[in-house]
PDB file of C-alpha atoms in Angstrom:
ATOM      1  CA  GLY A 842     206.352  66.363 196.722  1.00  0.00           C
ATOM      2  CA  ALA A 843     207.331  65.909 193.052  1.00  0.00           C
ATOM      3  CA  GLU A 844     210.316  68.190 193.454  1.00  0.00           C
ATOM      4  CA  ILE A 845     211.523  66.259 196.475  1.00  0.00           C
ATOM      5  CA  VAL A 846     211.241  62.969 194.505  1.00  0.00           C
ATOM      6  CA  LYS A 847     213.249  64.445 191.584  1.00  0.00           C
ATOM      7  CA  GLN A 848     216.013  65.771 193.856  1.00  0.00           C
ATOM      8  CA  LEU A 849     216.271  62.534 195.810  1.00  0.00           C
ATOM      9  CA  ILE A 850     216.612  60.551 192.596  1.00  0.00           C
ATOM     10  CA  GLN A 851     219.269  62.971 191.356  1.00  0.00           C
ATOM     11  CA  LYS A 852     221.191  62.367 194.573  1.00  0.00           C
ATOM     12  CA  GLY A 853     221.035  58.580 194.027  1.00  0.00           C
ATOM     13  CA  TYR A 854     218.480  57.633 196.687  1.00  0.00           C
ATOM     14  CA  LYS A 855     216.159  54.685 196.287  1.00  0.00           C
ATOM     15  CA  VAL A 856     212.684  56.249 196.359  1.00  0.00           C
ATOM     16  CA  LYS A 857     209.109  55.125 196.923  1.00  0.00           C
ATOM     17  CA  ALA A 858     206.355  57.613 196.326  1.00  0.00           C
ATOM     18  CA  LEU A 859     202.717  57.437 197.347  1.00  0.00           C
ATOM     19  CA  LYS A 860     200.075  58.584 194.911  1.00  0.00           C
ATOM     20  CA  ARG A 861     196.282  58.309 194.562  1.00  0.00           C
ATOM     21  CA  GLY A 862     194.866  56.468 191.587  1.00  0.00           C
ATOM     22  CA  ASN A 863     193.892  59.665 189.881  1.00  0.00           C
ATOM     23  CA  SER A 864     196.973  61.732 190.718  1.00  0.00           C
ATOM     24  CA  ASP A 865     198.543  63.953 188.071  1.00  0.00           C
ATOM     25  CA  THR A 866     202.066  62.597 187.746  1.00  0.00           C
ATOM     26  CA  SER A 867     203.101  64.609 184.645  1.00  0.00           C
ATOM     27  CA  PHE A 868     205.752  66.563 186.571  1.00  0.00           C
ATOM     28  CA  LEU A 869     207.629  63.253 187.113  1.00  0.00           C
ATOM     29  CA  LYS A 870     207.250  61.871 183.582  1.00  0.00           C
ATOM     30  CA  ASP A 871     211.027  62.227 182.893  1.00  0.00           C
ATOM     31  CA  TYR A 872     211.749  60.057 185.949  1.00  0.00           C
ATOM     32  CA  GLU A 873     209.408  57.208 185.360  1.00  0.00           C
ATOM     33  CA  GLY A 874     211.113  53.881 186.004  1.00  0.00           C
ATOM     34  CA  LYS A 875     213.678  55.457 188.272  1.00  0.00           C
ATOM     35  CA  PHE A 876     211.584  55.069 191.425  1.00  0.00           C
ATOM     36  CA  GLU A 877     208.665  52.993 192.707  1.00  0.00           C
ATOM     37  CA  TRP A 878     205.065  54.208 192.763  1.00  0.00           C
ATOM     38  CA  VAL A 879     202.710  52.964 195.479  1.00  0.00           C
ATOM     39  CA  ILE A 880     198.952  53.511 194.976  1.00  0.00           C
ATOM     40  CA  GLY A 881     197.273  54.732 198.142  1.00  0.00           C
ATOM     41  CA  ASP A 882     196.058  57.568 200.283  1.00  0.00           C
ATOM     42  CA  VAL A 883     196.900  59.061 203.653  1.00  0.00           C
ATOM     43  CA  LEU A 884     193.371  58.050 204.788  1.00  0.00           C
ATOM     44  CA  ASP A 885     194.044  54.415 203.809  1.00  0.00           C
ATOM     45  CA  VAL A 886     196.251  52.981 206.584  1.00  0.00           C
ATOM     46  CA  SER A 887     196.914  49.720 204.774  1.00  0.00           C
ATOM     47  CA  SER A 888     198.358  51.591 201.778  1.00  0.00           C
ATOM     48  CA  LEU A 889     200.626  53.568 204.107  1.00  0.00           C
ATOM     49  CA  GLU A 890     201.871  50.336 205.678  1.00  0.00           C
ATOM     50  CA  ASN A 891     202.620  49.005 202.201  1.00  0.00           C
ATOM     51  CA  ALA A 892     204.391  52.247 201.230  1.00  0.00           C
ATOM     52  CA  MET A 893     206.548  52.354 204.374  1.00  0.00           C
ATOM     53  CA  GLN A 894     207.654  48.716 204.231  1.00  0.00           C
ATOM     54  CA  ASP A 895     211.497  48.656 204.344  1.00  0.00           C
ATOM     55  CA  VAL A 896     211.587  52.474 204.350  1.00  0.00           C
ATOM     56  CA  SER A 897     213.965  54.365 206.662  1.00  0.00           C
ATOM     57  CA  HIS A 898     212.988  58.044 205.977  1.00  0.00           C
ATOM     58  CA  VAL A 899     209.581  59.513 205.184  1.00  0.00           C
ATOM     59  CA  TYR A 900     208.723  62.917 203.635  1.00  0.00           C
ATOM     60  CA  HIS A 901     205.089  63.765 204.344  1.00  0.00           C
ATOM     61  CA  THR A 902     204.033  66.420 201.795  1.00  0.00           C
ATOM     62  CA  ALA A 903     200.403  65.410 201.097  1.00  0.00           C
ATOM     63  CA  ALA A 904     197.726  67.933 202.026  1.00  0.00           C
ATOM     64  CA  MET A 905     194.515  69.574 200.891  1.00  0.00           C
ATOM     65  CA  ILE A 906     194.496  73.297 200.362  1.00  0.00           C
ATOM     66  CA  SER A 907     191.125  75.002 200.346  1.00  0.00           C
ATOM     67  CA  PHE A 908     189.661  78.293 201.504  1.00  0.00           C
ATOM     68  CA  SER A 909     186.127  77.241 200.783  1.00  0.00           C
ATOM     69  CA  PRO A 910     184.061  76.939 203.957  1.00  0.00           C
ATOM     70  CA  ARG A 911     182.111  73.974 202.635  1.00  0.00           C
ATOM     71  CA  GLU A 912     185.323  71.934 202.302  1.00  0.00           C
ATOM     72  CA  LYS A 913     186.435  72.561 205.901  1.00  0.00           C
ATOM     73  CA  TYR A 914     185.744  69.114 207.288  1.00  0.00           C
ATOM     74  CA  LYS A 915     187.095  67.275 204.268  1.00  0.00           C
ATOM     75  CA  MET A 916     190.315  69.305 204.592  1.00  0.00           C
ATOM     76  CA  PHE A 917     190.507  68.655 208.317  1.00  0.00           C
ATOM     77  CA  LYS A 918     190.111  64.909 207.799  1.00  0.00           C
ATOM     78  CA  ILE A 919     192.902  64.793 205.120  1.00  0.00           C
ATOM     79  CA  ASN A 920     195.322  67.181 206.822  1.00  0.00           C
ATOM     80  CA  ILE A 921     194.866  66.158 210.449  1.00  0.00           C
ATOM     81  CA  GLU A 922     193.626  62.591 210.393  1.00  0.00           C
ATOM     82  CA  GLY A 923     195.871  61.821 207.397  1.00  0.00           C
ATOM     83  CA  THR A 924     198.913  63.174 209.250  1.00  0.00           C
ATOM     84  CA  ALA A 925     198.007  61.086 212.342  1.00  0.00           C
ATOM     85  CA  ASN A 926     197.890  58.012 210.080  1.00  0.00           C
ATOM     86  CA  VAL A 927     201.325  58.824 208.640  1.00  0.00           C
ATOM     87  CA  VAL A 928     202.768  59.269 212.148  1.00  0.00           C
ATOM     88  CA  ASN A 929     201.200  56.046 213.466  1.00  0.00           C
ATOM     89  CA  THR A 930     202.393  54.037 210.475  1.00  0.00           C
ATOM     90  CA  ALA A 931     205.947  55.475 210.785  1.00  0.00           C
ATOM     91  CA  LEU A 932     205.990  54.397 214.412  1.00  0.00           C
ATOM     92  CA  LEU A 933     204.660  50.954 213.544  1.00  0.00           C
ATOM     93  CA  LYS A 934     207.266  50.489 210.767  1.00  0.00           C
ATOM     94  CA  LYS A 935     210.068  51.915 212.949  1.00  0.00           C
ATOM     95  CA  VAL A 936     210.951  54.628 210.471  1.00  0.00           C
ATOM     96  CA  ASP A 937     214.180  56.386 211.437  1.00  0.00           C
ATOM     97  CA  LYS A 938     213.001  59.948 210.684  1.00  0.00           C
ATOM     98  CA  LEU A 939     209.918  61.790 209.439  1.00  0.00           C
ATOM     99  CA  LEU A 940     209.936  65.237 207.792  1.00  0.00           C
ATOM    100  CA  TYR A 941     206.654  67.043 207.553  1.00  0.00           C
ATOM    101  CA  VAL A 942     206.091  69.840 205.052  1.00  0.00           C
ATOM    102  CA  SER A 943     203.682  72.130 206.915  1.00  0.00           C
ATOM    103  CA  SER A 944     202.934  75.756 206.111  1.00  0.00           C
ATOM    104  CA  ILE A 945     203.828  79.228 207.376  1.00  0.00           C
ATOM    105  CA  THR A 946     200.111  79.560 208.126  1.00  0.00           C
ATOM    106  CA  SER A 947     200.443  77.227 211.111  1.00  0.00           C
ATOM    107  CA  PHE A 948     201.796  80.155 213.134  1.00  0.00           C
ATOM    108  CA  GLY A 949     198.508  82.005 212.620  1.00  0.00           C
ATOM    109  CA  THR A 950     197.332  84.020 209.637  1.00  0.00           C
ATOM    110  CA  TYR A 951     196.549  87.084 211.664  1.00  0.00           C
ATOM    111  CA  GLN A 952     200.000  87.671 213.233  1.00  0.00           C
ATOM    112  CA  PHE A 953     201.199  90.400 210.914  1.00  0.00           C
ATOM    113  CA  LYS A 954     202.312  93.027 213.409  1.00  0.00           C
ATOM    114  CA  GLU A 955     205.617  91.371 214.303  1.00  0.00           C
ATOM    115  CA  SER A 956     208.340  89.266 212.771  1.00  0.00           C
ATOM    116  CA  ILE A 957     207.289  85.637 212.780  1.00  0.00           C
ATOM    117  CA  THR A 958     209.826  83.121 213.928  1.00  0.00           C
ATOM    118  CA  GLU A 959     209.818  79.494 214.980  1.00  0.00           C
ATOM    119  CA  LYS A 960     209.151  80.739 218.529  1.00  0.00           C
ATOM    120  CA  THR A 961     205.946  82.440 217.518  1.00  0.00           C
ATOM    121  CA  LYS A 962     203.040  80.747 219.345  1.00  0.00           C
ATOM    122  CA  TRP A 963     199.702  79.776 217.806  1.00  0.00           C
ATOM    123  CA  LYS A 964     196.690  81.615 219.208  1.00  0.00           C
ATOM    124  CA  GLU A 965     193.061  80.937 218.472  1.00  0.00           C
ATOM    125  CA  HIS A 966     191.733  83.844 216.480  1.00  0.00           C
ATOM    126  CA  PRO A 967     188.737  84.413 214.117  1.00  0.00           C
ATOM    127  CA  ASP A 968     191.125  85.626 211.371  1.00  0.00           C
ATOM    128  CA  ASN A 969     192.867  82.210 211.204  1.00  0.00           C
ATOM    129  CA  THR A 970     191.816  80.364 208.032  1.00  0.00           C
ATOM    130  CA  ASN A 971     190.526  76.844 208.210  1.00  0.00           C
ATOM    131  CA  TYR A 972     193.671  75.755 206.297  1.00  0.00           C
ATOM    132  CA  ALA A 973     195.864  77.340 208.960  1.00  0.00           C
ATOM    133  CA  VAL A 974     193.885  75.530 211.715  1.00  0.00           C
ATOM    134  CA  SER A 975     194.313  72.245 209.877  1.00  0.00           C
ATOM    135  CA  LYS A 976     198.057  72.623 209.524  1.00  0.00           C
ATOM    136  CA  TYR A 977     198.499  73.654 213.140  1.00  0.00           C
ATOM    137  CA  HIS A 978     196.645  70.581 214.351  1.00  0.00           C
ATOM    138  CA  ALA A 979     198.557  68.373 211.889  1.00  0.00           C
ATOM    139  CA  GLU A 980     201.767  69.667 213.471  1.00  0.00           C
ATOM    140  CA  LEU A 981     200.412  68.565 216.884  1.00  0.00           C
ATOM    141  CA  GLU A 982     200.208  65.021 215.504  1.00  0.00           C
ATOM    142  CA  ILE A 983     203.886  65.297 214.398  1.00  0.00           C
ATOM    143  CA  TRP A 984     204.895  66.396 217.928  1.00  0.00           C
ATOM    144  CA  ARG A 985     202.816  63.596 219.362  1.00  0.00           C
ATOM    145  CA  GLY A 986     204.887  61.244 217.214  1.00  0.00           C
ATOM    146  CA  LYS A 987     208.050  62.766 218.666  1.00  0.00           C
ATOM    147  CA  GLU A 988     206.787  62.085 222.193  1.00  0.00           C
ATOM    148  CA  GLU A 989     206.173  58.413 221.220  1.00  0.00           C
ATOM    149  CA  GLY A 990     209.770  58.017 220.011  1.00  0.00           C
ATOM    150  CA  LEU A 991     209.806  59.195 216.387  1.00  0.00           C
ATOM    151  CA  GLU A 992     212.497  61.516 215.158  1.00  0.00           C
ATOM    152  CA  VAL A 993     210.833  64.418 213.358  1.00  0.00           C
ATOM    153  CA  VAL A 994     211.496  67.657 211.537  1.00  0.00           C
ATOM    154  CA  ILE A 995     208.838  70.206 210.470  1.00  0.00           C
ATOM    155  CA  VAL A 996     209.418  72.735 207.714  1.00  0.00           C
ATOM    156  CA  ASN A 997     207.121  75.709 207.247  1.00  0.00           C
ATOM    157  CA  PRO A 998     207.376  77.111 203.709  1.00  0.00           C
ATOM    158  CA  SER A 999     205.983  80.550 202.974  1.00  0.00           C
ATOM    159  CA  THR A1000     204.141  81.064 199.638  1.00  0.00           C
ATOM    160  CA  ILE A1001     205.767  78.547 197.265  1.00  0.00           C
ATOM    161  CA  LEU A1002     206.610  79.692 193.750  1.00  0.00           C
ATOM    162  CA  GLY A1003     207.906  77.686 190.788  1.00  0.00           C
ATOM    163  CA  LYS A1004     206.878  75.369 188.011  1.00  0.00           C
ATOM    164  CA  GLY A1005     203.517  73.751 188.431  1.00  0.00           C
ATOM    165  CA  ASN A1006     199.846  74.071 187.500  1.00  0.00           C
ATOM    166  CA  TRP A1007     199.109  77.735 187.334  1.00  0.00           C
ATOM    167  CA  ASN A1008     195.374  77.087 187.700  1.00  0.00           C
ATOM    168  CA  ASN A1009     195.858  75.909 191.290  1.00  0.00           C
ATOM    169  CA  GLY A1010     197.091  77.370 194.574  1.00  0.00           C
ATOM    170  CA  SER A1011     199.666  80.143 194.835  1.00  0.00           C
ATOM    171  CA  LEU A1012     200.717  79.704 191.204  1.00  0.00           C
ATOM    172  CA  GLN A1013     197.464  81.312 190.078  1.00  0.00           C
ATOM    173  CA  ILE A1014     199.381  84.571 190.692  1.00  0.00           C
ATOM    174  CA  PHE A1015     201.366  83.872 187.503  1.00  0.00           C
ATOM    175  CA  LYS A1016     198.259  83.311 185.404  1.00  0.00           C
ATOM    176  CA  GLN A1017     196.555  86.438 186.719  1.00  0.00           C
ATOM    177  CA  VAL A1018     199.476  88.694 185.915  1.00  0.00           C
ATOM    178  CA  HIS A1019     200.026  87.038 182.524  1.00  0.00           C
ATOM    179  CA  ASP A1020     196.394  87.504 181.557  1.00  0.00           C
ATOM    180  CA  GLY A1021     196.397  91.064 182.762  1.00  0.00           C
ATOM    181  CA  ILE A1022     194.909  92.348 186.042  1.00  0.00           C
ATOM    182  CA  PRO A1023     194.612  96.088 186.777  1.00  0.00           C
ATOM    183  CA  PHE A1024     195.161  95.930 190.546  1.00  0.00           C
ATOM    184  CA  TYR A1025     197.577  94.636 193.123  1.00  0.00           C
ATOM    185  CA  PRO A1026     196.957  93.991 196.866  1.00  0.00           C
ATOM    186  CA  LYS A1027     198.658  96.499 199.150  1.00  0.00           C
ATOM    187  CA  GLY A1028     200.128  93.960 201.503  1.00  0.00           C
ATOM    188  CA  SER A1029     203.268  91.878 201.603  1.00  0.00           C
ATOM    189  CA  MET A1030     204.021  88.213 202.027  1.00  0.00           C
ATOM    190  CA  GLY A1031     206.871  85.741 202.299  1.00  0.00           C
ATOM    191  CA  PHE A1032     207.870  83.781 199.157  1.00  0.00           C
ATOM    192  CA  VAL A1033     210.156  80.840 198.465  1.00  0.00           C
ATOM    193  CA  GLY A1034     211.068  78.758 195.420  1.00  0.00           C
ATOM    194  CA  VAL A1035     209.862  75.195 195.202  1.00  0.00           C
ATOM    195  CA  GLU A1036     213.399  73.960 194.492  1.00  0.00           C
ATOM    196  CA  ASP A1037     214.640  75.545 197.708  1.00  0.00           C
ATOM    197  CA  VAL A1038     211.845  73.939 199.747  1.00  0.00           C
ATOM    198  CA  ALA A1039     212.845  70.490 198.514  1.00  0.00           C
ATOM    199  CA  LYS A1040     216.561  71.227 198.827  1.00  0.00           C
ATOM    200  CA  ALA A1041     216.313  72.452 202.418  1.00  0.00           C
ATOM    201  CA  SER A1042     213.988  69.546 203.322  1.00  0.00           C
ATOM    202  CA  ILE A1043     216.506  67.019 202.051  1.00  0.00           C
ATOM    203  CA  GLN A1044     219.438  68.737 203.779  1.00  0.00           C
ATOM    204  CA  LEU A1045     217.545  68.739 207.060  1.00  0.00           C
ATOM    205  CA  MET A1046     216.588  65.090 206.631  1.00  0.00           C
ATOM    206  CA  ASP A1047     220.170  64.135 205.894  1.00  0.00           C
ATOM    207  CA  SER A1048     221.478  66.047 208.934  1.00  0.00           C
ATOM    208  CA  ASP A1049     221.623  64.998 212.574  1.00  0.00           C
ATOM    209  CA  ILE A1050     218.984  67.597 213.359  1.00  0.00           C
ATOM    210  CA  LYS A1051     215.850  66.137 214.923  1.00  0.00           C
ATOM    211  CA  ASN A1052     212.729  67.331 216.693  1.00  0.00           C
ATOM    212  CA  GLU A1053     213.081  70.875 215.376  1.00  0.00           C
ATOM    213  CA  GLN A1054     210.991  73.228 213.215  1.00  0.00           C
ATOM    214  CA  PHE A1055     212.207  75.579 210.461  1.00  0.00           C
ATOM    215  CA  ILE A1056     210.630  78.408 208.486  1.00  0.00           C
ATOM    216  CA  LEU A1057     211.565  78.272 204.780  1.00  0.00           C
ATOM    217  CA  ASN A1058     211.271  81.767 203.396  1.00  0.00           C
ATOM    218  CA  ALA A1059     213.529  83.428 200.815  1.00  0.00           C
ATOM    219  CA  GLU A1060     212.184  87.011 200.872  1.00  0.00           C
ATOM    220  CA  ASN A1061     209.380  89.115 202.263  1.00  0.00           C
ATOM    221  CA  LEU A1062     207.991  91.143 199.310  1.00  0.00           C
ATOM    222  CA  LYS A1063     205.204  93.543 198.585  1.00  0.00           C
ATOM    223  CA  PHE A1064     202.686  91.988 196.184  1.00  0.00           C
ATOM    224  CA  LYS A1065     203.253  95.010 193.953  1.00  0.00           C
ATOM    225  CA  THR A1066     206.917  94.060 193.679  1.00  0.00           C
ATOM    226  CA  LEU A1067     206.237  90.410 192.975  1.00  0.00           C
ATOM    227  CA  PHE A1068     203.644  91.283 190.284  1.00  0.00           C
ATOM    228  CA  GLU A1069     206.149  93.583 188.626  1.00  0.00           C
ATOM    229  CA  MET A1070     208.750  90.805 188.590  1.00  0.00           C
ATOM    230  CA  ILE A1071     206.240  88.407 186.977  1.00  0.00           C
ATOM    231  CA  ALA A1072     205.036  91.001 184.405  1.00  0.00           C
ATOM    232  CA  GLN A1073     208.590  91.774 183.425  1.00  0.00           C
ATOM    233  CA  ALA A1074     209.458  88.096 182.987  1.00  0.00           C
ATOM    234  CA  PHE A1075     206.411  87.553 180.823  1.00  0.00           C
ATOM    235  CA  GLY A1076     206.818  90.807 178.930  1.00  0.00           C
ATOM    236  CA  VAL A1077     203.383  92.058 179.848  1.00  0.00           C
ATOM    237  CA  LYS A1078     202.087  95.185 181.587  1.00  0.00           C
ATOM    238  CA  ALA A1079     202.182  95.114 185.372  1.00  0.00           C
ATOM    239  CA  PRO A1080     199.131  96.110 187.377  1.00  0.00           C
ATOM    240  CA  GLN A1081     199.345  99.841 188.059  1.00  0.00           C
ATOM    241  CA  LYS A1082     196.839 100.502 190.856  1.00  0.00           C
ATOM    242  CA  GLU A1083     196.410  99.400 194.405  1.00  0.00           C
ATOM    243  CA  LEU A1084     193.305  97.285 195.003  1.00  0.00           C
ATOM    244  CA  PRO A1085     190.549  99.687 196.108  1.00  0.00           C
ATOM    245  CA  ALA A1086     188.544  98.680 199.207  1.00  0.00           C
ATOM    246  CA  PHE A1087     185.200  98.637 197.349  1.00  0.00           C
ATOM    247  CA  ILE A1088     186.562  96.253 194.644  1.00  0.00           C
ATOM    248  CA  LYS A1089     188.039  94.050 197.409  1.00  0.00           C
ATOM    249  CA  GLU A1090     184.627  93.759 199.031  1.00  0.00           C
ATOM    250  CA  ILE A1091     182.863  93.109 195.710  1.00  0.00           C
ATOM    251  CA  GLY A1092     185.534  90.605 194.615  1.00  0.00           C
ATOM    252  CA  TRP A1093     185.222  88.081 197.358  1.00  0.00           C
ATOM    253  CA  ARG A1094     181.444  88.240 197.273  1.00  0.00           C
ATOM    254  CA  TYR A1095     181.500  87.642 193.467  1.00  0.00           C
ATOM    255  CA  TYR A1096     183.670  84.558 193.813  1.00  0.00           C
ATOM    256  CA  TRP A1097     181.528  83.300 196.701  1.00  0.00           C
ATOM    257  CA  LEU A1098     178.408  83.528 194.554  1.00  0.00           C
ATOM    258  CA  LYS A1099     180.191  81.961 191.599  1.00  0.00           C
ATOM    259  CA  SER A1100     181.301  79.004 193.696  1.00  0.00           C
ATOM    260  CA  LYS A1101     177.713  78.494 194.883  1.00  0.00           C
ATOM    261  CA  LEU A1102     176.490  78.335 191.280  1.00  0.00           C
ATOM    262  CA  THR A1103     179.331  76.296 189.783  1.00  0.00           C
ATOM    263  CA  GLY A1104     180.521  74.173 192.668  1.00  0.00           C
ATOM    264  CA  GLU A1105     184.078  75.286 191.992  1.00  0.00           C
ATOM    265  CA  GLN A1106     186.437  76.555 194.705  1.00  0.00           C
ATOM    266  CA  PRO A1107     186.331  80.329 194.978  1.00  0.00           C
ATOM    267  CA  LEU A1108     189.473  81.982 193.665  1.00  0.00           C
ATOM    268  CA  ILE A1109     189.427  84.368 196.616  1.00  0.00           C
ATOM    269  CA  THR A1110     187.476  84.507 199.892  1.00  0.00           C
ATOM    270  CA  LYS A1111     186.853  87.089 202.527  1.00  0.00           C
ATOM    271  CA  LYS A1112     189.754  85.842 204.636  1.00  0.00           C
ATOM    272  CA  THR A1113     192.284  85.518 201.766  1.00  0.00           C
ATOM    273  CA  THR A1114     191.382  88.991 200.532  1.00  0.00           C
ATOM    274  CA  GLN A1115     191.899  90.247 204.082  1.00  0.00           C
ATOM    275  CA  PHE A1116     195.410  88.915 204.634  1.00  0.00           C
ATOM    276  CA  THR A1117     196.667  90.107 201.235  1.00  0.00           C
ATOM    277  CA  GLN A1118     196.137  93.605 202.599  1.00  0.00           C
ATOM    278  CA  TRP A1119     198.449  93.020 205.569  1.00  0.00           C
ATOM    279  CA  ASP A1120     202.252  93.097 205.774  1.00  0.00           C
ATOM    280  CA  PHE A1121     203.767  89.809 206.930  1.00  0.00           C
ATOM    281  CA  ASN A1122     207.417  89.343 207.891  1.00  0.00           C
ATOM    282  CA  PHE A1123     208.902  85.868 208.255  1.00  0.00           C
ATOM    283  CA  SER A1124     212.360  85.192 209.623  1.00  0.00           C
ATOM    284  CA  ASN A1125     214.615  82.635 207.919  1.00  0.00           C
ATOM    285  CA  GLU A1126     217.579  82.965 210.301  1.00  0.00           C
ATOM    286  CA  LYS A1127     217.148  79.577 212.019  1.00  0.00           C
ATOM    287  CA  VAL A1128     217.553  77.398 208.955  1.00  0.00           C
ATOM    288  CA  LYS A1129     220.374  79.546 207.621  1.00  0.00           C
ATOM    289  CA  GLU A1130     222.257  79.092 210.878  1.00  0.00           C
ATOM    290  CA  ALA A1131     221.414  75.401 211.312  1.00  0.00           C
ATOM    291  CA  ILE A1132     222.546  74.124 207.871  1.00  0.00           C
ATOM    292  CA  GLY A1133     224.123  77.197 206.266  1.00  0.00           C
ATOM    293  CA  PHE A1134     221.272  77.359 203.789  1.00  0.00           C
ATOM    294  CA  GLU A1135     221.207  80.174 201.224  1.00  0.00           C
ATOM    295  CA  PHE A1136     217.945  80.912 199.419  1.00  0.00           C
ATOM    296  CA  GLU A1137     217.697  81.678 195.758  1.00  0.00           C
ATOM    297  CA  PRO A1138     216.467  85.259 195.136  1.00  0.00           C
ATOM    298  CA  ILE A1139     212.789  85.350 194.223  1.00  0.00           C
ATOM    299  CA  GLU A1140     213.532  87.311 191.060  1.00  0.00           C
ATOM    300  CA  LYS A1141     215.515  84.274 189.773  1.00  0.00           C
ATOM    301  CA  VAL A1142     212.704  81.912 190.799  1.00  0.00           C
ATOM    302  CA  VAL A1143     210.155  84.008 188.947  1.00  0.00           C
ATOM    303  CA  GLU A1144     212.280  84.276 185.789  1.00  0.00           C
ATOM    304  CA  ARG A1145     212.761  80.509 185.638  1.00  0.00           C
ATOM    305  CA  ALA A1146     209.089  79.744 186.390  1.00  0.00           C
ATOM    306  CA  CYS A1147     207.849  82.192 183.753  1.00  0.00           C
ATOM    307  CA  GLY A1148     210.234  80.709 181.216  1.00  0.00           C
ATOM    308  CA  GLU A1149     208.789  77.270 181.895  1.00  0.00           C
ATOM    309  CA  PHE A1150     205.178  78.546 181.787  1.00  0.00           C
ATOM    310  CA  LYS A1151     205.833  79.975 178.342  1.00  0.00           C
ATOM    311  CA  GLN A1152     206.523  76.479 177.059  1.00  0.00           C
ATOM    312  CA  TYR A1153     202.960  75.296 177.857  1.00  0.00           C
TER     313      TYR A1153
END
């Protein structure tokens, strides 16, 4: 969200941005005064109406990411009901176009035996994470908005890498490698730079494209390869050994117990451990053909992100 705001300002757009009262806005400190903040929440409809007053285009990037079972219903409320509120308000305020930043997980986190494209259909499956379920149902709200007359675009980023808080989300990978971990997962995943996610989103919003969905994925990489890139950029030793099965089983149980004792989100869970052992392959052909988009190589993304992390 912050990256989209920055790029829109750089392009000369007049921008409003919705934030909660306790939001961390440090990533936009250099842009303060160049856009308008609106205090609110996707679960507060009146704040959404205020935010969308006299607005023609809306980027919906707000979501909760959690793999903790006890936060399932809170996450569903924010991601599904919150998205429904955004859609309803956009219809009420006659917004021209809505772009929703979803997730690659909305195609199903178990579908690793084939190349995943925008045509891949969701299937109910016990290996789908609660986060994946929430994003899939949020997308149904976006398509419902389309049926009610709203022009929409959905983007599905793979694992997003770039500058940010390395104590949260996918960026924890950087901290783990920097601090030194002995093992790497055997699987592979899709990765994309945060700048490219924002850039592609803005290009799609500015285009005549509507009522379409696009995977945003720069490269499919083995975790081993990614960890080696990060280690080289930091100048530290890369993990040398594949994660053994018995440590995998001990690991998620350790973090489950720790979360019970501390109340913190577990760093890994049984399901997240499981899908880091699989090989995923995500196609980016549709967005490349639609708008001629070229993704920045992940090695360049990693080098820049590590350089920025070193400053903190």
